[in-house]
Amino acid sequence: MDKHQDDGHPHRYKVTVNSSEYTFDDPILQGRQLLSSAGYDPADEHVLIQLLKHETRSISLDESVDLRADGIEAFRAFRSDRVFRFTLNERGCEWGAAAITESELRAIAKAGEGEVLVLDRTDEESKDLAPDDEVVLAEAGTEHIRTAKRLVTVFFKNKPIELPREVYTTEQLIGLFPIEEGYLLNLKDGDDLIPMNPGEHIRLKEGMYFYSQVPGGGSS
């Protein structure tokens, strides 16, 4: 934690709570003190979340926080009576609201412009989060979110091609690949080549291999 010299005080400690800045002389404060000092009263009707590097955690009312430690200066306060949990890049995180936005997740993950946030599902296809999306945390189970490269590398005839990780139709891919006019498109699945049907949708993933095929003939 950076120490600041303000108004003749040798050591003052600046923190932010919901983006508003507060300064303290005492380097060790309880969660209750942080909430009350920021105007979140009664403190026991609020949840205090500490924003750490790549993760978050809840601070109980009687828990002490040492403001001299690095990376302890940012907090979020919520009017709530419970804590919601999720994982972000396999790190446990806590939040004070029933939903969290893509932009909030991006800030916690320190995700760059070349990355997307992916909501992993066990019973359905994973979802890339759009900038206006939010993840509902109040449902049963723990949501698992991870960062991934915005571009994926796929191969056409063993030649690498970088494309945005999106859902494409067969026709869109044919237009993007240097495929011979009138040829069909195959996707390699293990040792097999699977013909892609007209209008078929596929989400591109890292390392996919595609080949062209003469209509009624073998692939090339």
Coordinates of N, CA and C in Angstrom, one line a residue:
M1 N 0.8 -1.2 0.0 CA 0.0 0.0 0.0 C 0.9 1.2 0.0
D2 N 0.6 2.2 -0.9 CA 1.4 3.4 -0.9 C 1.1 4.3 0.3
K3 N 2.1 4.8 0.9 CA 1.9 5.8 2.0 C 2.0 7.2 1.4
H4 N 1.1 8.1 1.9 CA 1.0 9.4 1.3 C 1.3 10.4 2.4
Q5 N 1.9 11.5 2.0 CA 2.2 12.6 2.9 C 1.2 13.7 2.6
D6 N 0.2 13.9 3.4 CA -0.8 15.0 3.2 C -0.9 15.8 4.4
D7 N -0.9 17.1 4.2 CA -1.1 18.1 5.3 C -0.2 17.9 6.5
G8 N 1.0 17.5 6.3 CA 2.0 17.3 7.4 C 1.9 16.0 8.0
H9 N 1.0 15.1 7.6 CA 0.9 13.8 8.2 C 1.9 12.9 7.5
P10 N 2.8 12.2 8.2 CA 3.8 11.4 7.5 C 3.2 10.2 6.9
H11 N 2.1 9.6 7.5 CA 1.6 8.4 6.9 C 0.1 8.5 6.9
R12 N -0.5 8.5 5.7 CA -1.9 8.5 5.6 C -2.2 7.4 4.5
Y13 N -3.4 6.8 4.7 CA -3.7 5.6 3.8 C -5.0 5.9 3.1
K14 N -4.9 5.9 1.8 CA -6.0 6.2 0.9 C -6.7 4.9 0.4
V15 N -8.0 4.8 0.5 CA -8.7 3.6 0.0 C -9.9 4.2 -0.8
T16 N -10.4 3.3 -1.7 CA -11.7 3.6 -2.4 C -12.8 2.6 -2.0
V17 N -13.9 3.1 -1.7 CA -15.1 2.3 -1.5 C -16.2 2.7 -2.5
N18 N -16.5 1.9 -3.4 CA -17.4 2.2 -4.5 C -16.9 3.4 -5.3
S19 N -15.6 3.5 -5.6 CA -15.0 4.5 -6.4 C -14.8 5.8 -5.7
S20 N -15.3 6.0 -4.5 CA -15.1 7.2 -3.7 C -13.9 7.0 -2.8
E21 N -13.1 8.1 -2.7 CA -11.8 7.9 -2.0 C -11.9 8.4 -0.6
Y22 N -11.3 7.7 0.4 CA -11.3 8.1 1.8 C -9.8 7.9 2.3
T23 N -9.5 8.8 3.3 CA -8.1 8.8 3.8 C -8.2 8.5 5.3
F24 N -7.3 7.6 5.8 CA -7.2 7.2 7.2 C -5.8 7.4 7.7
D25 N -5.8 7.8 9.0 CA -4.5 7.9 9.7 C -4.1 6.5 10.3
D26 N -5.1 5.7 10.7 CA -4.9 4.4 11.3 C -4.7 3.4 10.2
P27 N -3.6 2.6 10.2 CA -3.4 1.7 9.1 C -4.2 0.4 9.3
I28 N -4.8 0.2 10.4 CA -5.6 -1.1 10.6 C -7.0 -0.7 11.0
L29 N -7.9 -1.1 10.2 CA -9.3 -0.8 10.3 C -10.2 -2.1 10.2
Q30 N -11.3 -2.1 11.0 CA -12.2 -3.2 10.8 C -13.2 -2.9 9.7
G31 N -13.8 -4.0 9.2 CA -14.8 -3.9 8.1 C -15.9 -2.9 8.5
R32 N -16.3 -2.9 9.8 CA -17.4 -2.1 10.3 C -16.9 -0.6 10.1
Q33 N -15.7 -0.3 10.5 CA -15.2 1.1 10.4 C -15.1 1.6 9.0
L34 N -14.7 0.7 8.1 CA -14.6 1.1 6.6 C -16.0 1.4 6.1
L35 N -17.0 0.6 6.4 CA -18.3 0.8 5.9 C -18.9 2.1 6.5
S36 N -18.8 2.3 7.8 CA -19.3 3.5 8.5 C -18.7 4.7 8.0
S37 N -17.3 4.7 7.8 CA -16.6 5.9 7.4 C -17.0 6.3 6.0
A38 N -17.4 5.3 5.2 CA -17.9 5.6 3.8 C -19.4 5.9 3.7
G39 N -20.0 5.9 4.9 CA -21.4 6.3 4.9 C -22.4 5.1 4.7
Y40 N -21.9 3.9 4.8 CA -22.8 2.8 4.7 C -23.3 2.3 6.0
D41 N -24.3 2.9 6.6 CA -24.9 2.6 7.9 C -26.3 2.2 7.7
P42 N -26.8 1.3 8.6 CA -26.0 0.6 9.5 C -25.1 -0.4 8.8
A43 N -23.9 -0.6 9.3 CA -22.9 -1.4 8.7 C -23.4 -2.9 8.6
D44 N -24.2 -3.3 9.6 CA -24.6 -4.8 9.6 C -25.6 -5.1 8.5
E45 N -26.1 -4.0 7.8 CA -27.0 -4.3 6.6 C -26.2 -4.2 5.3
H46 N -24.9 -4.3 5.4 CA -24.1 -4.2 4.2 C -23.1 -5.3 4.1
V47 N -22.6 -5.6 2.9 CA -21.5 -6.5 2.7 C -20.4 -5.7 2.1
L48 N -19.2 -6.0 2.6 CA -18.0 -5.3 2.1 C -17.1 -6.3 1.4
I49 N -16.8 -6.0 0.2 CA -16.0 -6.8 -0.7 C -14.6 -6.1 -1.0
Q50 N -13.6 -6.8 -0.8 CA -12.2 -6.3 -1.0 C -11.8 -6.8 -2.4
L51 N -11.3 -5.8 -3.2 CA -10.9 -6.1 -4.6 C -9.4 -6.4 -4.6
L52 N -9.0 -7.6 -4.8 CA -7.6 -8.0 -4.8 C -7.1 -8.2 -6.3
K53 N -5.9 -8.5 -6.4 CA -5.4 -8.8 -7.8 C -6.0 -10.1 -8.3
H54 N -6.8 -10.0 -9.3 CA -7.4 -11.1 -10.0 C -8.5 -11.9 -9.1
E55 N -8.9 -11.3 -8.0 CA -9.9 -12.0 -7.2 C -10.5 -11.1 -6.2
T56 N -11.6 -11.5 -5.5 CA -12.2 -10.7 -4.5 C -12.5 -11.6 -3.3
R57 N -12.8 -10.9 -2.1 CA -13.2 -11.6 -0.9 C -14.0 -10.7 0.0
S58 N -14.9 -11.3 0.7 CA -15.7 -10.5 1.7 C -14.9 -10.2 2.9
I59 N -15.2 -9.1 3.5 CA -14.6 -8.7 4.8 C -15.7 -8.6 5.8
S60 N -15.6 -9.4 6.9 CA -16.6 -9.4 7.9 C -16.6 -8.1 8.7
L61 N -17.6 -7.8 9.5 CA -17.7 -6.5 10.2 C -16.5 -6.4 11.2
D62 N -16.2 -7.5 11.9 CA -15.2 -7.5 12.9 C -13.8 -7.8 12.4
E63 N -13.6 -8.1 11.1 CA -12.4 -8.5 10.6 C -11.5 -7.2 10.4
S64 N -10.2 -7.3 10.7 CA -9.3 -6.2 10.6 C -8.6 -6.3 9.2
V65 N -8.4 -5.1 8.6 CA -7.7 -5.0 7.4 C -6.5 -4.1 7.6
D66 N -5.3 -4.6 7.2 CA -4.1 -3.8 7.3 C -3.9 -3.0 6.0
L67 N -4.1 -1.7 6.1 CA -4.0 -0.9 4.9 C -2.5 -0.7 4.4
R68 N -1.6 -1.2 5.2 CA -0.2 -1.0 4.8 C 0.2 -2.1 3.7
A69 N -0.5 -3.1 3.6 CA -0.2 -4.2 2.7 C -0.5 -3.7 1.2
D70 N 0.2 -4.3 0.3 CA 0.0 -3.9 -1.1 C -1.3 -4.5 -1.6
G71 N -2.0 -3.7 -2.5 CA -3.2 -4.1 -3.1 C -4.4 -4.2 -2.2
I72 N -4.5 -3.4 -1.1 CA -5.6 -3.5 -0.2 C -6.5 -2.3 -0.3
E73 N -6.3 -1.4 -1.3 CA -6.9 -0.1 -1.3 C -8.3 0.0 -1.9
A74 N -8.8 -1.0 -2.5 CA -10.1 -0.9 -3.3 C -11.1 -1.9 -2.7
F75 N -12.3 -1.3 -2.4 CA -13.4 -2.1 -1.8 C -14.7 -1.8 -2.6
R76 N -15.7 -2.7 -2.5 CA -17.1 -2.5 -2.9 C -18.0 -2.7 -1.8
A77 N -19.0 -1.9 -1.6 CA -20.0 -2.0 -0.5 C -21.3 -2.3 -1.2
F78 N -22.1 -3.2 -0.6 CA -23.4 -3.6 -1.1 C -24.4 -3.6 0.0
R79 N -25.6 -3.1 -0.2 CA -26.7 -3.3 0.8 C -27.2 -4.7 0.5
S80 N -26.8 -5.6 1.4 CA -27.1 -7.0 1.2 C -27.0 -7.8 2.5
D81 N -27.6 -8.9 2.6 CA -27.5 -9.8 3.8 C -26.8 -11.1 3.5
R82 N -26.2 -11.2 2.3 CA -25.5 -12.5 1.9 C -24.4 -12.2 0.9
V83 N -23.5 -13.2 0.8 CA -22.4 -13.2 -0.1 C -22.6 -14.2 -1.2
F84 N -22.3 -13.8 -2.4 CA -22.5 -14.7 -3.6 C -21.1 -15.1 -4.0
R85 N -20.9 -16.4 -4.4 CA -19.6 -16.9 -4.8 C -19.6 -17.3 -6.3
F86 N -18.4 -17.2 -6.9 CA -18.1 -17.6 -8.2 C -16.6 -17.9 -8.3
T87 N -16.2 -18.5 -9.4 CA -14.8 -18.6 -9.7 C -14.4 -17.9 -10.9
L88 N -13.2 -17.3 -10.9 CA -12.7 -16.5 -12.1 C -11.3 -17.0 -12.3
N89 N -11.1 -17.7 -13.5 CA -9.8 -18.3 -13.8 C -9.4 -19.2 -12.6
E90 N -10.3 -20.0 -12.1 CA -10.1 -21.0 -11.1 C -9.7 -20.4 -9.7
R91 N -10.0 -19.1 -9.5 CA -9.8 -18.5 -8.2 C -11.1 -18.2 -7.6
G92 N -11.3 -18.5 -6.3 CA -12.5 -18.3 -5.7 C -12.8 -16.8 -5.5
C93 N -14.0 -16.3 -5.8 CA -14.3 -14.9 -5.6 C -15.6 -14.8 -4.9
E94 N -15.9 -13.6 -4.3 CA -17.1 -13.3 -3.6 C -17.6 -12.0 -4.0
W95 N -18.9 -11.8 -4.0 CA -19.6 -10.6 -4.4 C -20.8 -10.3 -3.5
G96 N -21.2 -9.1 -3.5 CA -22.3 -8.7 -2.6 C -23.6 -8.5 -3.3
A97 N -23.7 -8.8 -4.6 CA -25.0 -8.6 -5.3 C -25.3 -10.0 -6.0
A98 N -26.6 -10.1 -6.4 CA -27.0 -11.4 -7.0 C -26.6 -11.5 -8.5
A99 N -26.0 -10.5 -9.0 CA -25.5 -10.5 -10.4 C -24.3 -9.7 -10.5
I100 N -23.4 -10.0 -11.5 CA -22.2 -9.2 -11.7 C -22.1 -9.0 -13.2
T101 N -21.7 -7.8 -13.6 CA -21.6 -7.4 -15.0 C -20.3 -7.9 -15.7
E102 N -20.3 -7.9 -17.0 CA -19.1 -8.3 -17.8 C -18.0 -7.3 -17.5
S103 N -18.4 -6.0 -17.4 CA -17.3 -5.0 -17.1 C -16.7 -5.2 -15.7
E104 N -17.5 -5.5 -14.8 CA -17.0 -5.7 -13.4 C -16.1 -7.0 -13.4
L105 N -16.5 -8.0 -14.1 CA -15.7 -9.2 -14.2 C -14.4 -8.9 -14.9
R106 N -14.5 -8.1 -16.0 CA -13.3 -7.8 -16.7 C -12.3 -7.0 -15.9
A107 N -12.8 -6.1 -15.0 CA -11.9 -5.3 -14.2 C -11.2 -6.2 -13.1
I108 N -12.0 -7.1 -12.6 CA -11.4 -8.0 -11.6 C -10.3 -8.9 -12.2
A109 N -10.6 -9.4 -13.4 CA -9.7 -10.3 -14.1 C -8.5 -9.6 -14.7
K110 N -8.6 -8.3 -14.7 CA -7.5 -7.5 -15.4 C -7.4 -8.0 -16.9
A111 N -8.6 -8.2 -17.5 CA -8.6 -8.7 -18.9 C -8.3 -7.6 -19.9
G112 N -7.5 -8.0 -20.8 CA -7.1 -7.0 -21.9 C -8.1 -7.0 -23.0
E113 N -7.8 -6.1 -24.0 CA -8.7 -6.0 -25.2 C -8.7 -7.2 -26.0
G114 N -7.6 -8.0 -25.9 CA -7.4 -9.2 -26.7 C -8.0 -10.4 -26.1
E115 N -8.8 -10.2 -25.0 CA -9.4 -11.3 -24.3 C -10.9 -11.2 -24.1
V116 N -11.6 -12.3 -24.1 CA -13.0 -12.4 -23.8 C -13.2 -13.1 -22.5
L117 N -14.3 -12.9 -21.9 CA -14.7 -13.7 -20.7 C -15.7 -14.8 -21.1
V118 N -15.4 -16.0 -20.6 CA -16.2 -17.1 -21.0 C -16.9 -17.7 -19.8
L119 N -18.2 -17.9 -19.9 CA -19.0 -18.5 -18.8 C -19.1 -20.0 -19.1
D120 N -18.4 -20.8 -18.3 CA -18.4 -22.3 -18.6 C -19.7 -22.9 -18.0
R121 N -20.3 -23.8 -18.7 CA -21.4 -24.6 -18.2 C -21.1 -26.1 -18.3
T122 N -21.7 -26.8 -17.4 CA -21.5 -28.3 -17.4 C -22.6 -28.9 -18.2
D123 N -23.8 -28.3 -18.3 CA -24.9 -29.0 -19.0 C -25.3 -28.3 -20.3
E124 N -24.5 -27.3 -20.8 CA -24.7 -26.7 -22.0 C -23.4 -26.0 -22.5
E125 N -23.5 -25.5 -23.7 CA -22.3 -24.9 -24.4 C -21.8 -23.7 -23.6
S126 N -20.5 -23.5 -23.5 CA -20.0 -22.3 -22.8 C -20.4 -21.1 -23.6
K127 N -20.5 -20.0 -22.9 CA -20.9 -18.7 -23.5 C -19.9 -17.6 -23.4
D128 N -19.5 -17.0 -24.5 CA -18.7 -15.8 -24.5 C -19.5 -14.6 -24.0
L129 N -19.1 -13.9 -23.0 CA -19.9 -12.8 -22.5 C -19.7 -11.5 -23.4
A130 N -20.8 -10.9 -23.7 CA -20.8 -9.6 -24.4 C -20.6 -8.5 -23.4
P131 N -20.2 -7.3 -23.9 CA -20.0 -6.2 -23.0 C -21.2 -5.8 -22.1
D132 N -22.5 -6.1 -22.6 CA -23.7 -5.7 -21.9 C -24.3 -6.9 -21.1
D133 N -23.5 -8.0 -21.1 CA -24.0 -9.2 -20.4 C -23.8 -9.1 -18.9
E134 N -24.5 -9.9 -18.1 CA -24.2 -10.0 -16.7 C -24.4 -11.5 -16.3
V135 N -23.8 -11.9 -15.3 CA -23.8 -13.3 -14.8 C -24.7 -13.3 -13.5
V136 N -25.7 -14.1 -13.5 CA -26.6 -14.3 -12.3 C -25.9 -15.2 -11.3
L137 N -25.6 -14.7 -10.1 CA -24.9 -15.5 -9.1 C -25.9 -16.2 -8.1
A138 N -27.2 -15.8 -8.1 CA -28.1 -16.2 -7.1 C -28.6 -17.6 -7.3
E139 N -28.4 -18.2 -8.5 CA -28.9 -19.5 -8.8 C -28.1 -20.6 -8.1
A140 N -28.7 -21.8 -8.1 CA -28.0 -22.9 -7.4 C -26.7 -23.2 -8.1
G141 N -25.7 -23.5 -7.3 CA -24.4 -23.9 -7.8 C -23.5 -22.6 -8.0
T142 N -22.2 -22.9 -8.3 CA -21.2 -21.8 -8.5 C -20.9 -21.6 -9.9
E143 N -21.0 -20.3 -10.4 CA -20.7 -20.0 -11.7 C -19.2 -20.0 -11.9
H144 N -18.7 -20.5 -13.1 CA -17.3 -20.6 -13.4 C -17.0 -19.7 -14.6
I145 N -16.2 -18.7 -14.4 CA -15.8 -17.8 -15.5 C -14.3 -17.8 -15.7
R146 N -13.9 -17.7 -17.0 CA -12.5 -17.7 -17.3 C -12.3 -16.7 -18.5
T147 N -11.0 -16.3 -18.6 CA -10.6 -15.5 -19.7 C -10.1 -16.4 -20.8
A148 N -10.2 -15.9 -22.1 CA -9.7 -16.6 -23.2 C -9.3 -15.6 -24.3
K149 N -8.5 -16.0 -25.2 CA -8.1 -15.2 -26.3 C -9.3 -14.8 -27.2
R150 N -9.4 -13.5 -27.5 CA -10.5 -13.1 -28.4 C -10.3 -13.8 -29.8
L151 N -9.1 -14.0 -30.2 CA -8.9 -14.6 -31.5 C -8.4 -16.1 -31.3
V152 N -8.9 -17.0 -32.1 CA -8.4 -18.4 -32.0 C -7.7 -18.7 -33.3
T153 N -6.8 -19.6 -33.3 CA -6.0 -20.1 -34.4 C -6.6 -21.4 -34.9
V154 N -7.2 -21.4 -36.1 CA -7.7 -22.6 -36.8 C -6.8 -22.9 -38.0
F155 N -7.0 -24.0 -38.6 CA -6.1 -24.4 -39.7 C -7.0 -24.8 -40.9
F156 N -6.6 -24.3 -42.1 CA -7.2 -24.7 -43.3 C -6.1 -25.3 -44.2
K157 N -6.2 -26.6 -44.4 CA -5.2 -27.3 -45.1 C -3.8 -27.1 -44.4
N158 N -3.9 -27.2 -43.1 CA -2.7 -27.0 -42.3 C -2.1 -25.6 -42.2
K159 N -2.7 -24.7 -42.8 CA -2.3 -23.3 -42.8 C -3.0 -22.6 -41.7
P160 N -2.3 -22.0 -40.7 CA -2.9 -21.3 -39.6 C -3.6 -20.0 -40.0
I161 N -4.8 -19.8 -39.5 CA -5.6 -18.6 -39.7 C -6.2 -18.2 -38.4
E162 N -6.0 -16.9 -38.1 CA -6.6 -16.3 -36.8 C -8.0 -15.7 -37.1
L163 N -9.0 -16.1 -36.3 CA -10.3 -15.6 -36.5 C -10.9 -15.3 -35.1
P164 N -11.9 -14.4 -35.0 CA -12.6 -14.2 -33.8 C -13.3 -15.4 -33.3
R165 N -13.3 -15.7 -32.0 CA -13.9 -16.9 -31.5 C -15.4 -16.7 -31.4
E166 N -16.1 -16.9 -32.6 CA -17.5 -16.7 -32.7 C -18.2 -17.9 -33.3
V167 N -19.5 -17.9 -33.5 CA -20.3 -18.9 -34.2 C -20.4 -18.5 -35.6
Y168 N -20.0 -19.4 -36.5 CA -20.0 -19.2 -38.0 C -20.9 -20.2 -38.6
T169 N -21.5 -19.8 -39.8 CA -22.2 -20.8 -40.6 C -21.1 -21.4 -41.6
T170 N -21.5 -22.5 -42.2 CA -20.7 -23.1 -43.2 C -20.3 -22.1 -44.3
E171 N -21.3 -21.4 -44.7 CA -21.1 -20.4 -45.8 C -20.1 -19.3 -45.4
Q172 N -20.2 -18.9 -44.2 CA -19.3 -17.8 -43.7 C -17.9 -18.3 -43.7
L173 N -17.7 -19.5 -43.3 CA -16.3 -20.1 -43.2 C -15.8 -20.3 -44.6
I174 N -16.6 -20.7 -45.5 CA -16.2 -20.9 -46.9 C -15.7 -19.6 -47.5
G175 N -16.4 -18.5 -47.1 CA -16.0 -17.1 -47.6 C -14.8 -16.6 -46.9
L176 N -14.4 -17.1 -45.7 CA -13.2 -16.7 -45.0 C -12.0 -17.5 -45.4
F177 N -12.2 -18.8 -45.7 CA -11.0 -19.6 -46.1 C -10.7 -19.5 -47.6
P178 N -9.4 -19.7 -47.9 CA -9.1 -19.7 -49.3 C -9.5 -21.0 -50.0
I179 N -10.8 -21.2 -50.1 CA -11.3 -22.5 -50.6 C -11.7 -22.3 -52.1
E180 N -11.4 -23.4 -52.8 CA -11.7 -23.4 -54.2 C -13.2 -23.2 -54.5
E181 N -13.5 -22.4 -55.5 CA -14.9 -22.1 -55.8 C -15.7 -23.4 -56.1
G182 N -16.8 -23.6 -55.5 CA -17.7 -24.7 -55.6 C -17.3 -25.9 -54.8
Y183 N -16.2 -25.9 -54.1 CA -15.7 -27.0 -53.2 C -16.5 -27.0 -51.9
L184 N -16.6 -28.1 -51.3 CA -17.3 -28.3 -50.0 C -16.3 -28.1 -48.8
L185 N -16.8 -28.0 -47.6 CA -15.9 -27.8 -46.4 C -16.0 -29.0 -45.5
N186 N -14.9 -29.5 -45.0 CA -14.9 -30.6 -44.1 C -14.2 -30.1 -42.8
L187 N -14.7 -30.7 -41.7 CA -14.1 -30.4 -40.4 C -13.4 -31.7 -39.9
K188 N -12.1 -31.7 -39.5 CA -11.5 -32.8 -39.0 C -11.9 -33.1 -37.6
D189 N -12.3 -34.3 -37.3 CA -12.7 -34.8 -36.0 C -11.9 -36.0 -35.7
G190 N -10.8 -35.9 -34.9 CA -10.0 -37.1 -34.7 C -9.3 -37.5 -36.0
D191 N -9.6 -38.7 -36.5 CA -9.0 -39.2 -37.7 C -10.1 -39.1 -38.9
D192 N -11.2 -38.6 -38.5 CA -12.3 -38.5 -39.5 C -12.5 -37.1 -40.0
L193 N -13.0 -37.0 -41.3 CA -13.4 -35.7 -41.9 C -14.9 -35.6 -42.0
I194 N -15.5 -34.7 -41.3 CA -16.9 -34.5 -41.2 C -17.4 -33.4 -42.2
P195 N -18.2 -33.8 -43.2 CA -18.7 -32.7 -44.1 C -19.6 -31.7 -43.3
M196 N -19.4 -30.5 -43.6 CA -20.2 -29.4 -43.0 C -21.4 -29.1 -44.0
N197 N -22.6 -29.2 -43.4 CA -23.8 -29.0 -44.2 C -24.1 -27.6 -44.5
P198 N -24.8 -27.2 -45.5 CA -25.2 -25.8 -45.8 C -26.0 -25.3 -44.6
G199 N -25.7 -24.1 -44.2 CA -26.4 -23.5 -43.1 C -26.1 -24.0 -41.7
E200 N -25.1 -25.0 -41.6 CA -24.7 -25.5 -40.3 C -24.0 -24.4 -39.5
H201 N -24.2 -24.4 -38.2 CA -23.5 -23.4 -37.3 C -22.4 -24.1 -36.5
I202 N -21.3 -23.5 -36.3 CA -20.2 -24.1 -35.5 C -19.5 -22.9 -34.8
R203 N -19.2 -23.1 -33.5 CA -18.3 -22.2 -32.8 C -16.9 -22.6 -32.9
L204 N -16.1 -21.6 -33.4 CA -14.7 -21.9 -33.6 C -13.9 -22.0 -32.3
K205 N -13.1 -23.0 -32.2 CA -12.3 -23.3 -31.0 C -10.8 -23.4 -31.5
E206 N -9.9 -23.1 -30.6 CA -8.5 -23.2 -30.8 C -8.1 -24.6 -31.4
G207 N -7.4 -24.6 -32.5 CA -6.8 -25.8 -33.0 C -7.7 -26.6 -33.9
M208 N -8.8 -26.1 -34.4 CA -9.7 -26.8 -35.3 C -9.0 -26.9 -36.7
Y209 N -9.2 -28.0 -37.4 CA -8.6 -28.2 -38.7 C -9.8 -28.4 -39.7
F210 N -9.6 -27.7 -40.9 CA -10.6 -27.7 -41.9 C -9.9 -28.1 -43.2
Y211 N -10.7 -28.7 -44.1 CA -10.2 -29.1 -45.4 C -11.3 -28.9 -46.5
S212 N -10.9 -28.7 -47.7 CA -11.8 -28.5 -48.8 C -12.1 -29.9 -49.4
Q213 N -13.2 -30.0 -50.2 CA -13.5 -31.3 -50.8 C -14.2 -31.0 -52.1
V214 N -13.8 -31.7 -53.1 CA -14.4 -31.7 -54.4 C -15.8 -32.3 -54.3
P215 N -16.9 -31.6 -54.8 CA -18.2 -32.2 -54.6 C -18.3 -33.6 -55.2
G216 N -18.7 -34.5 -54.4 CA -18.7 -35.9 -54.7 C -17.4 -36.6 -54.7
G217 N -16.3 -36.0 -54.3 CA -15.0 -36.6 -54.3 C -14.3 -36.5 -52.9
G218 N -13.0 -36.7 -52.9 CA -12.3 -36.7 -51.7 C -11.8 -35.3 -51.3
S219 N -11.4 -35.2 -50.1 CA -10.9 -33.9 -49.6 C -9.5 -33.6 -50.0
S220 N -9.2 -32.2 -49.9 CA -7.8 -31.8 -50.3 C -7.3 -30.8 -49.3

